[in-house]
GROMACS .gro file of C-alpha atoms in nm:
model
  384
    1UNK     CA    1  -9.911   5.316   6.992
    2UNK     CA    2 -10.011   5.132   7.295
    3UNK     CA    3  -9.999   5.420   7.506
    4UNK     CA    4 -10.008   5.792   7.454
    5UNK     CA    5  -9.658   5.922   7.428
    6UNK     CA    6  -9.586   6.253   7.533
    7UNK     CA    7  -9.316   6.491   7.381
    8UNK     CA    8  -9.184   6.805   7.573
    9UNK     CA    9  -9.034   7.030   7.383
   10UNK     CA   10  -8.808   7.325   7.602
   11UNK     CA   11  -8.581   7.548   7.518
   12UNK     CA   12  -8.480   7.934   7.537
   13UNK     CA   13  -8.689   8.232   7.443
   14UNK     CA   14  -8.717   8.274   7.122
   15UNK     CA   15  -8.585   7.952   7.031
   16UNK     CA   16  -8.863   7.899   6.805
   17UNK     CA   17  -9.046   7.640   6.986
   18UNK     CA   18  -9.388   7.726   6.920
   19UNK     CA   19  -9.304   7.695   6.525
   20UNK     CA   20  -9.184   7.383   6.551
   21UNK     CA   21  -9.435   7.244   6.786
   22UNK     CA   22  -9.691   7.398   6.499
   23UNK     CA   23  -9.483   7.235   6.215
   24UNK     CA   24  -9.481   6.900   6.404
   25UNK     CA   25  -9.860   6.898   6.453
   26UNK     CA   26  -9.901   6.874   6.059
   27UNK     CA   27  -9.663   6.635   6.031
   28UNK     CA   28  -9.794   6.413   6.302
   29UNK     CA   29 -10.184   6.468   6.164
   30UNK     CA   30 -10.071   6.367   5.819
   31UNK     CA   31  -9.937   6.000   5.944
   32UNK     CA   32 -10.277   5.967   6.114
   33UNK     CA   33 -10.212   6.080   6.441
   34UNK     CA   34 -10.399   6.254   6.667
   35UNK     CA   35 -10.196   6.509   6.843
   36UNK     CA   36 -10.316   6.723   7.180
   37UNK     CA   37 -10.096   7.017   7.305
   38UNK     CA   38 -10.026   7.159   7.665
   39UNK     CA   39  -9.893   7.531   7.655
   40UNK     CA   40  -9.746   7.718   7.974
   41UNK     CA   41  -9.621   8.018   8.065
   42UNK     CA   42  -9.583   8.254   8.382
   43UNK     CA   43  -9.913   8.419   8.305
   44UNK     CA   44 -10.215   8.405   8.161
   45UNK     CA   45 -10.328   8.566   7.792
   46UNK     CA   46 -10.111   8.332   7.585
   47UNK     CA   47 -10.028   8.399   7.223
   48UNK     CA   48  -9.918   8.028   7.193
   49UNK     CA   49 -10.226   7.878   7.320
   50UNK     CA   50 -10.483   8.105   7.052
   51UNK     CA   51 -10.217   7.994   6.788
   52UNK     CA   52 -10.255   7.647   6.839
   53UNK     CA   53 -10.667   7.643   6.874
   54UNK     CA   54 -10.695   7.859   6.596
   55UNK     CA   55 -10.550   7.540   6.414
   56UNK     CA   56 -10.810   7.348   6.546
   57UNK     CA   57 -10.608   7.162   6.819
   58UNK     CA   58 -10.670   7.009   7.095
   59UNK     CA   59 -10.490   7.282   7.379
   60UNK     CA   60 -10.464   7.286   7.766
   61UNK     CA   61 -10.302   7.575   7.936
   62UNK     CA   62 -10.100   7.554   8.231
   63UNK     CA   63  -9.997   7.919   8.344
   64UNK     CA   64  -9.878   8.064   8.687
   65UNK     CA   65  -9.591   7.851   8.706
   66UNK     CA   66  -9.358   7.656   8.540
   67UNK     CA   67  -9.456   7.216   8.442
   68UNK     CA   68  -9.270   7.170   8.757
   69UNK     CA   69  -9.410   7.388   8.988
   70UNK     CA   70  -9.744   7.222   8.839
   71UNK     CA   71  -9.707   6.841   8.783
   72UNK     CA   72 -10.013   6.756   8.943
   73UNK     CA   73 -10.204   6.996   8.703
   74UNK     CA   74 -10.024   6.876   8.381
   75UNK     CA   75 -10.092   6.512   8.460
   76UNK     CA   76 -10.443   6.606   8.512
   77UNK     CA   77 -10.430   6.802   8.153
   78UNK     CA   78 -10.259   6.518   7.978
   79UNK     CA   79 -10.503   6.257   8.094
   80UNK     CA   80 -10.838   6.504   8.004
   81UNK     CA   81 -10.677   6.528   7.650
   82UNK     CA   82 -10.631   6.141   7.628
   83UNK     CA   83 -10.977   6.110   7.763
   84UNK     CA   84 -11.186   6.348   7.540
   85UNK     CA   85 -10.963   6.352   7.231
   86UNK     CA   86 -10.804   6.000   7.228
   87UNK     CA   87 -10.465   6.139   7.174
   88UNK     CA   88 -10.180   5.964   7.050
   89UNK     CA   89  -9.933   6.215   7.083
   90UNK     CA   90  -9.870   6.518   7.321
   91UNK     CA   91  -9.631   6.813   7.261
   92UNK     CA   92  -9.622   6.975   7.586
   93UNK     CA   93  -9.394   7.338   7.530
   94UNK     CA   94  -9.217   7.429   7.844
   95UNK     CA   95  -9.157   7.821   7.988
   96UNK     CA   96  -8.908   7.933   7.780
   97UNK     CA   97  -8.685   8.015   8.088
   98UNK     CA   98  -8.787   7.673   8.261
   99UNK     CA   99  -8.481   7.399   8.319
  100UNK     CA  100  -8.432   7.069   8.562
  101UNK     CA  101  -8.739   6.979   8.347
  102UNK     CA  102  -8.583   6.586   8.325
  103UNK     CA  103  -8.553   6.552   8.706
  104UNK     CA  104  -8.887   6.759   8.805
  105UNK     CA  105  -9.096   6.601   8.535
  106UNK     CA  106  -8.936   6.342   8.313
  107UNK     CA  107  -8.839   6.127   8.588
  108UNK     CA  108  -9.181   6.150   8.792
  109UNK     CA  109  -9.398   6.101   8.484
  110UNK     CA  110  -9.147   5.776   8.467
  111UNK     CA  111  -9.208   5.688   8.798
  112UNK     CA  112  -9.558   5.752   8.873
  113UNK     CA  113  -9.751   5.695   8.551
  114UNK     CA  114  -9.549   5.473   8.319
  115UNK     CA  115  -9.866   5.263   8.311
  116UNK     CA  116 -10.051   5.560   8.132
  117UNK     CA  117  -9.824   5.742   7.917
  118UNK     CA  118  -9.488   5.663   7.760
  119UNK     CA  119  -9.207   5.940   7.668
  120UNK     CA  120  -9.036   6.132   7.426
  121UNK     CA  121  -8.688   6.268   7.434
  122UNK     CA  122  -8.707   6.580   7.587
  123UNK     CA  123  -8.611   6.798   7.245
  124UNK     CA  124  -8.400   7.120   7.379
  125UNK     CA  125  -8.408   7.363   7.123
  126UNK     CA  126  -8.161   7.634   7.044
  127UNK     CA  127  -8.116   7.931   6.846
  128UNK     CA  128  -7.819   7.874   6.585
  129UNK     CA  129  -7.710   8.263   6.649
  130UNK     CA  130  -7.776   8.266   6.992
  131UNK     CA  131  -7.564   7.990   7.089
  132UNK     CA  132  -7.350   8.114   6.852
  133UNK     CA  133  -7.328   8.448   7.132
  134UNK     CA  134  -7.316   8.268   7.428
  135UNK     CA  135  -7.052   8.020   7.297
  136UNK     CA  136  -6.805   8.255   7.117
  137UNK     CA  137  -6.885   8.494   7.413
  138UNK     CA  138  -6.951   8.745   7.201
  139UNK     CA  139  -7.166   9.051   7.403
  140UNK     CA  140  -7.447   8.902   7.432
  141UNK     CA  141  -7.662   9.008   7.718
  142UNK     CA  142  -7.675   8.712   7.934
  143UNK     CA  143  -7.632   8.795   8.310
  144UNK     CA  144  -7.437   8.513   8.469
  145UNK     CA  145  -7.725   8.340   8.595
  146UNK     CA  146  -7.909   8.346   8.264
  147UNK     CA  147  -7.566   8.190   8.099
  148UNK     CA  148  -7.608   7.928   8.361
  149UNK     CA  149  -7.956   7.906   8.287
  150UNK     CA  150  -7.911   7.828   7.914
  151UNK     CA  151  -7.623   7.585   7.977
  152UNK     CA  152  -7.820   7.390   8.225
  153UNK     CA  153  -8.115   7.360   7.961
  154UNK     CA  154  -7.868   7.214   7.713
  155UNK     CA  155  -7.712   6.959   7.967
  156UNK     CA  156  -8.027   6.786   8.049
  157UNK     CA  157  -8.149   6.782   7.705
  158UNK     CA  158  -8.201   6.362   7.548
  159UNK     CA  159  -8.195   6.575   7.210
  160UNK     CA  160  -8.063   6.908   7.084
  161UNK     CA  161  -8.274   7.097   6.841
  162UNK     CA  162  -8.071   7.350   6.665
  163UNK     CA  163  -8.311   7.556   6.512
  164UNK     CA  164  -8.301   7.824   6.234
  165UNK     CA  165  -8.074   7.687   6.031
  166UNK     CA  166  -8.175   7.859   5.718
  167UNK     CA  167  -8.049   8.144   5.881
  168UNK     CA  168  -7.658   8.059   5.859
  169UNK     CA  169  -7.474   7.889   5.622
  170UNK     CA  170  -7.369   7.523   5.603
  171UNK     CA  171  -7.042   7.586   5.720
  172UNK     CA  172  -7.160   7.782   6.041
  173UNK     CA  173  -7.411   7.491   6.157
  174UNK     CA  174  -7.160   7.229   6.136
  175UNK     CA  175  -6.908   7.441   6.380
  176UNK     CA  176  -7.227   7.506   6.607
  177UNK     CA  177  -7.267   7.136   6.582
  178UNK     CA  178  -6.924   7.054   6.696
  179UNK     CA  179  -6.887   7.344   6.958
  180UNK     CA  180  -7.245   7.159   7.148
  181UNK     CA  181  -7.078   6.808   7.102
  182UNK     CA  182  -6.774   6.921   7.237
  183UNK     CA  183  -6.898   7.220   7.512
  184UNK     CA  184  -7.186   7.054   7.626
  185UNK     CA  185  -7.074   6.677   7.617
  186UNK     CA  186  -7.353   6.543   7.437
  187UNK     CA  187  -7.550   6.437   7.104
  188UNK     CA  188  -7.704   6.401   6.886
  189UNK     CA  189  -7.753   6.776   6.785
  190UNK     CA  190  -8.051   6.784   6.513
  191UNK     CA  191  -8.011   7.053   6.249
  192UNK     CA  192  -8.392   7.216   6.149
  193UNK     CA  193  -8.528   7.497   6.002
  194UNK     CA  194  -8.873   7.475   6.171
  195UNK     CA  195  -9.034   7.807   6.017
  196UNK     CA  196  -8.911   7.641   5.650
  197UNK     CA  197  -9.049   7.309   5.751
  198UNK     CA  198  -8.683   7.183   5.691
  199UNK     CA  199  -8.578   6.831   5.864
  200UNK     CA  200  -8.932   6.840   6.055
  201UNK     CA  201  -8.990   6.508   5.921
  202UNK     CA  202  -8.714   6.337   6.054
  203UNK     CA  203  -8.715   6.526   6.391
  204UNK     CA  204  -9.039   6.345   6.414
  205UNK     CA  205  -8.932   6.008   6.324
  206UNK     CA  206  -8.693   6.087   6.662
  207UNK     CA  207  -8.972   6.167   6.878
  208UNK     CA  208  -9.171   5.845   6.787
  209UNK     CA  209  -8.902   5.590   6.805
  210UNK     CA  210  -8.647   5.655   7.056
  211UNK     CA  211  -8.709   5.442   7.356
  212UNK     CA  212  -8.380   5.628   7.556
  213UNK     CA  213  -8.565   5.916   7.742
  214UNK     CA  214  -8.498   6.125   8.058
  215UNK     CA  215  -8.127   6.004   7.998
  216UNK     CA  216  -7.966   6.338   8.193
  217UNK     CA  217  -8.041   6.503   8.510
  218UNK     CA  218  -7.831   6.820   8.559
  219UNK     CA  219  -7.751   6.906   8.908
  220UNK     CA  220  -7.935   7.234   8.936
  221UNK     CA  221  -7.848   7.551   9.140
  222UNK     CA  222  -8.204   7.690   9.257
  223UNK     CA  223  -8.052   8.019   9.401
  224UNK     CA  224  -7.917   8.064   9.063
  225UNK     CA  225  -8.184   7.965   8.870
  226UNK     CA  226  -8.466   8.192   9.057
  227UNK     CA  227  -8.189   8.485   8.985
  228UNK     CA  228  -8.201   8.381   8.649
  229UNK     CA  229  -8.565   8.410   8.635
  230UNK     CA  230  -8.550   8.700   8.846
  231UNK     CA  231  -8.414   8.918   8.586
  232UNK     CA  232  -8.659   8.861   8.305
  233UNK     CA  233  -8.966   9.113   8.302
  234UNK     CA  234  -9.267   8.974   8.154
  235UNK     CA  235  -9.552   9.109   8.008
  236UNK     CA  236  -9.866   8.976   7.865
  237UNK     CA  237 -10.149   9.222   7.760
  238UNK     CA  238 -10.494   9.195   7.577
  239UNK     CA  239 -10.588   9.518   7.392
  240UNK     CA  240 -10.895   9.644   7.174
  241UNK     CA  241 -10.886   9.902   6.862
  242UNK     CA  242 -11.169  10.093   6.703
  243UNK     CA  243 -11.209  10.329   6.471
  244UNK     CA  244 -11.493  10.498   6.266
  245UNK     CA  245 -11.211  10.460   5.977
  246UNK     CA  246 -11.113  10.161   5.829
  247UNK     CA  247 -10.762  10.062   5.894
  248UNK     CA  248 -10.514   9.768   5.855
  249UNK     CA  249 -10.433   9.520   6.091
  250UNK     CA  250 -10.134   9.460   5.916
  251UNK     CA  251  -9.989   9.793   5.949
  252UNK     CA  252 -10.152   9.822   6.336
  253UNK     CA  253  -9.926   9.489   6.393
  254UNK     CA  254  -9.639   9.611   6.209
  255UNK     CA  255  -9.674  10.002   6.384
  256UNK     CA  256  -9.651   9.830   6.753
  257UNK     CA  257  -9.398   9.621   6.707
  258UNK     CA  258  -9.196   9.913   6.562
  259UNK     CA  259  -9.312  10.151   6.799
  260UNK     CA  260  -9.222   9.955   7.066
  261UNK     CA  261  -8.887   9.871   6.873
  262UNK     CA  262  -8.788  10.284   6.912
  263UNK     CA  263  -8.945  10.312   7.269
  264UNK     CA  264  -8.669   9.989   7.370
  265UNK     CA  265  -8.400  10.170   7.176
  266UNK     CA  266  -8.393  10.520   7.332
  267UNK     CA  267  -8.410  10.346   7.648
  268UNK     CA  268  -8.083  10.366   7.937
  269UNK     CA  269  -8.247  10.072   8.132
  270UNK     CA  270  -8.174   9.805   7.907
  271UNK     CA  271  -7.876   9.928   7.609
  272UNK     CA  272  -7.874   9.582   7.434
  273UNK     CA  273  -8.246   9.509   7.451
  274UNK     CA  274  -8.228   9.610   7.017
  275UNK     CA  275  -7.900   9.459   6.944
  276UNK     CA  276  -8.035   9.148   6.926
  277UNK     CA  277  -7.784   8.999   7.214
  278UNK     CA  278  -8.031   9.014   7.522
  279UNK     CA  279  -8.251   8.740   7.621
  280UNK     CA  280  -8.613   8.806   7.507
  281UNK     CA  281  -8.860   8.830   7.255
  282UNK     CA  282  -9.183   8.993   7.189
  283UNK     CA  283  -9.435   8.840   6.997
  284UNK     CA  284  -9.867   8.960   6.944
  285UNK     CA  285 -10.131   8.810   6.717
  286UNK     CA  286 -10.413   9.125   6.631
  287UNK     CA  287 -10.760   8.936   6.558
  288UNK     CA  288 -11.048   9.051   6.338
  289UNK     CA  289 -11.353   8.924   6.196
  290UNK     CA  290 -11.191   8.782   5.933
  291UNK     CA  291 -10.913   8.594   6.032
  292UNK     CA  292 -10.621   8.636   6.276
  293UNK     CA  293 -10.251   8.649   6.221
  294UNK     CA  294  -9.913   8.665   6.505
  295UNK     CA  295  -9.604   8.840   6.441
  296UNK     CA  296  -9.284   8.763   6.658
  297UNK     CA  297  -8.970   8.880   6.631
  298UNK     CA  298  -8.668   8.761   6.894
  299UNK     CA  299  -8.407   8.978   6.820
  300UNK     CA  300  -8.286   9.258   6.542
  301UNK     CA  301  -8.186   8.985   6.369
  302UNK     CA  302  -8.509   8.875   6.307
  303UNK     CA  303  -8.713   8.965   6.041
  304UNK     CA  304  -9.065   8.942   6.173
  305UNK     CA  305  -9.343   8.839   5.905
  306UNK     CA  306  -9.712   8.770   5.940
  307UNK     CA  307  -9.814   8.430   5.999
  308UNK     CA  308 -10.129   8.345   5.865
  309UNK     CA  309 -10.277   8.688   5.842
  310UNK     CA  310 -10.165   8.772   5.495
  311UNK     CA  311 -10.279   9.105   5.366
  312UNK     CA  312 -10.626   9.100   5.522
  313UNK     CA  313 -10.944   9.356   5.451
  314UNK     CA  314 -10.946   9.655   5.636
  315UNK     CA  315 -11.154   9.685   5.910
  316UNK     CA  316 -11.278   9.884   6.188
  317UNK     CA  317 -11.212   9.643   6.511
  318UNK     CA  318 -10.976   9.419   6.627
  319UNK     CA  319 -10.818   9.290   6.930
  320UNK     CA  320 -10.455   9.168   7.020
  321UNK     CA  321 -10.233   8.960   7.272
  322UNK     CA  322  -9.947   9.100   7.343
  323UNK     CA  323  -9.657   8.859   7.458
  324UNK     CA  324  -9.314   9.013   7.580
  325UNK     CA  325  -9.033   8.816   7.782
  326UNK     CA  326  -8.722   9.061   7.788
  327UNK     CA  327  -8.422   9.074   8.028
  328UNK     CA  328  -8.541   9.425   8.183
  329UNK     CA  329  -8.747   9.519   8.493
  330UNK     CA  330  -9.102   9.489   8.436
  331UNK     CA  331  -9.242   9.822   8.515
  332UNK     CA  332  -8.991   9.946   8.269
  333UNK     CA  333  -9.103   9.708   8.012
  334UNK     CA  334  -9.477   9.798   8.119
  335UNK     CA  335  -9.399  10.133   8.031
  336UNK     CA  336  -9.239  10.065   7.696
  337UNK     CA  337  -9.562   9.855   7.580
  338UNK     CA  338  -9.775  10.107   7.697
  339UNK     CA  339  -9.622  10.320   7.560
  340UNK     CA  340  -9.572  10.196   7.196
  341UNK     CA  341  -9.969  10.073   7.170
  342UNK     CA  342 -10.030  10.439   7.283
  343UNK     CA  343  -9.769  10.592   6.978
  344UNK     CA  344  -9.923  10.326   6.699
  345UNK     CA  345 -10.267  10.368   6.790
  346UNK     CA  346 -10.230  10.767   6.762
  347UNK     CA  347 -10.036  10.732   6.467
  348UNK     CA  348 -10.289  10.515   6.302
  349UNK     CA  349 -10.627  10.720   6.441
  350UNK     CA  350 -10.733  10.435   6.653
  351UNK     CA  351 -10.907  10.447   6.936
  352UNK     CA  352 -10.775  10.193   7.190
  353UNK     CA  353 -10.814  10.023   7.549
  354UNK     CA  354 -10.569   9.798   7.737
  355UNK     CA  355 -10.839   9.541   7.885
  356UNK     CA  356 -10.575   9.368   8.088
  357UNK     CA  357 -10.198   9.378   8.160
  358UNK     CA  358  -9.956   9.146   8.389
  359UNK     CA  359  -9.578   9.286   8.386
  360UNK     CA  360  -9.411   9.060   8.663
  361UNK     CA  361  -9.089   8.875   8.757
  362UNK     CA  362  -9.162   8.487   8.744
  363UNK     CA  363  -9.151   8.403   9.111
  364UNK     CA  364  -8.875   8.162   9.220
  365UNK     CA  365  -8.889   7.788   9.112
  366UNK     CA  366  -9.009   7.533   9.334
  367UNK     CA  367  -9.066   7.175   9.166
  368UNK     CA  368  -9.317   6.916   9.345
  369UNK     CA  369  -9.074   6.642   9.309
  370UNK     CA  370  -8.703   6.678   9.239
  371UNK     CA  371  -8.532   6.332   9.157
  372UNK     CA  372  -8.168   6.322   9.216
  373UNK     CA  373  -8.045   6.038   8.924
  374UNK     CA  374  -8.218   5.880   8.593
  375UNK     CA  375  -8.271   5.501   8.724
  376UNK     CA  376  -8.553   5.386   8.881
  377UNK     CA  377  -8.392   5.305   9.226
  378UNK     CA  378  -8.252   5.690   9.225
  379UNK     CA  379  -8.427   5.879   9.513
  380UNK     CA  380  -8.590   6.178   9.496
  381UNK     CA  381  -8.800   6.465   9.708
  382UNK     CA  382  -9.103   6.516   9.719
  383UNK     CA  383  -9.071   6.906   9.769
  384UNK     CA  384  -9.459   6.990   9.827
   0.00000   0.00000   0.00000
């Protein structure tokens, strides 16, 4: 490579980026690649980001806003990662809820720094059952502005990602396929399993040799888009357990997501939160002495399972990240977290403090530059 390429990978929540960008990482590193990664998110105490260094990678975080809101920043990130780690490669994974991604920073990085990096397609990835809801228009849980959301994430994507595949059958992914093609107006669509490792390889070979990138700017509604945004409470929390007993880490993991699982349920401020049709996920990794593991789980669909962690020793500390993104007002979803570490800690005989806990609405969007076209004589604003 004669300049470091770098690969952003969006998508909706729970789409299963953060697998893939982990599954991609070993693949790149085995063809002799050195590979940095940007995270962001709304907020600070990212799952994502411990994930990835716990792998030994090279991570910057970019939180408080979406890559948009802070180009400045991630060019400033991406060049310190070049600089100290000779990268080759960078996955940067975009705010699950973030769009307009190709004409806030695809087009500037095109722009502005061609000289220093080159690009990626900008890999969109989707849940096979959750476009599977919004497309059949089955009941699931979108507000309007979240629909549009989603739809506007597809349309500016150079390459579709449709994730999860193990999860439906062969017949089911090819209608999927078709339904994008034909609903969207675009292709290709790339089938992969990213949690099985399935088609990784070849979603790869994609990333390093397509020249076509930041093909598709969507014309983006901003009213609609900070509604969308709007209506997602989010929640990230850092918590300690003790005990004079030993317990399991495994079953303290497994007791909060459940806990929190019956607090949602019961609920009347969010009905569909458990069905498994409203936009969300939770996901925590519990750290001991011995090792750390994460456990995520996206809808009742889902079958969450440790990564990582495996059965581990008992013990009597550990800490944990909790990370929840859930279409439901944030106090209520501080209360529900609260909540379920206070009901799983009890249950266990743990002893427990909250050391720190954000529940917020992201605030509304608002890009540095905003180009309105793909070519290089297209104009743009410079918005800040």
């Amino acid at each position: 490579m004669t300049k470091p390429l770098i690969a952003c990978i969006a998508g909706f929540l729970g789409a299963g980026k953060t697998t893939a960008l982990l599954a991609a990482t070993r693949e790149l590193k085995d063809r002799g690649l050195r590979v940095g990664i940007i995270t962001n998110d709304q907020g600070d105490h990212l799952v994502d980001s411990h994930i990835a260094q716990k792998q030994g990678l090279r991570v910057r975080e970019i939180y408080g806003g979406c890559f948009c809101c802070r180009f400045q920043e991630f060019v400033k990130n991406a060049d310190s990662i070049v600089e100290e780690h000779r990268a080759d490669i960078i996955l940067a994974e975009a705010v699950g809820s973030c769009a307009d991604l190709s004409a806030t920073v695809y087009q500037p990085l095109r722009r502005f720094h061609s000289q220093r990096f080159d690009l990626a397609p900008l890999s969109v990835f989707a849940d096979c059952q959750r476009v599977a809801a919004f497309f059949d228009r089955t009941d699931h849980g979108f507000t309007e502005s979240v629909e549009y959301l989603f739809a506007k994430q597809l349309a500016e994507a150079d390459l579709i990602v449709l994730n999860k595949c193990d999860l439906v059958d062969r017949a089911e992914r090819m209608r999927l396929v078709s339904v994008i093609e034909n609903r969207v107006g675009i292709g290709p669509v790339h089938l992969m399993s990213a949690r099985q490792g399935w088609s990784v390889s070849s979603w790869i070979d994609l990333l390093l040799a397509t020249k076509r990138t930041g093909t598709r700017v969507a014309e983006m509604n901003y009213a609609v888009y900070a509604e969308a945004e709007a209506s997602l409470g989010w929640l990230n929390a850092t918590v300690n357990w003790t005990s004079p007993s030993l317990f399991s880490p495994n079953d303290l993991g497994t007791a909060l997501l459940g806990k929190s699982a019956i607090q949602v349920s019961v609920s009347t401020v969010h009905k569909h939160l458990l069905s498994g049709n409203a936009p969300g996920f939770r996901r925590q990794i519990i750290a001991t002495h011995d090792g750390s593991g994460w456990l995520a789980v996206a809808d009742c669909h889902s079958q969450p399972t440790w990564t990582d962690l495996g059965r581990t020793a008992e013990v009597r500390e550990a800490s944990g990240i909790i990370n929840a993104r859930v279409s439901i007002a944030p106090s209520a979803l501080e209360g529900i977290i609260r909540s379920a570490i206070t009901c799983s800690s009890r249950e266990l005989g743990i002893q427990w403090s909250v050391q720190d806990l954000q529940a917020f609405a992201p605030s509304p969007p608002k890009p540095i530059y905003h180009f309105h076209g793909t070519e290089k004589d297209s104009s743009y604003e410079e918005l800040r």
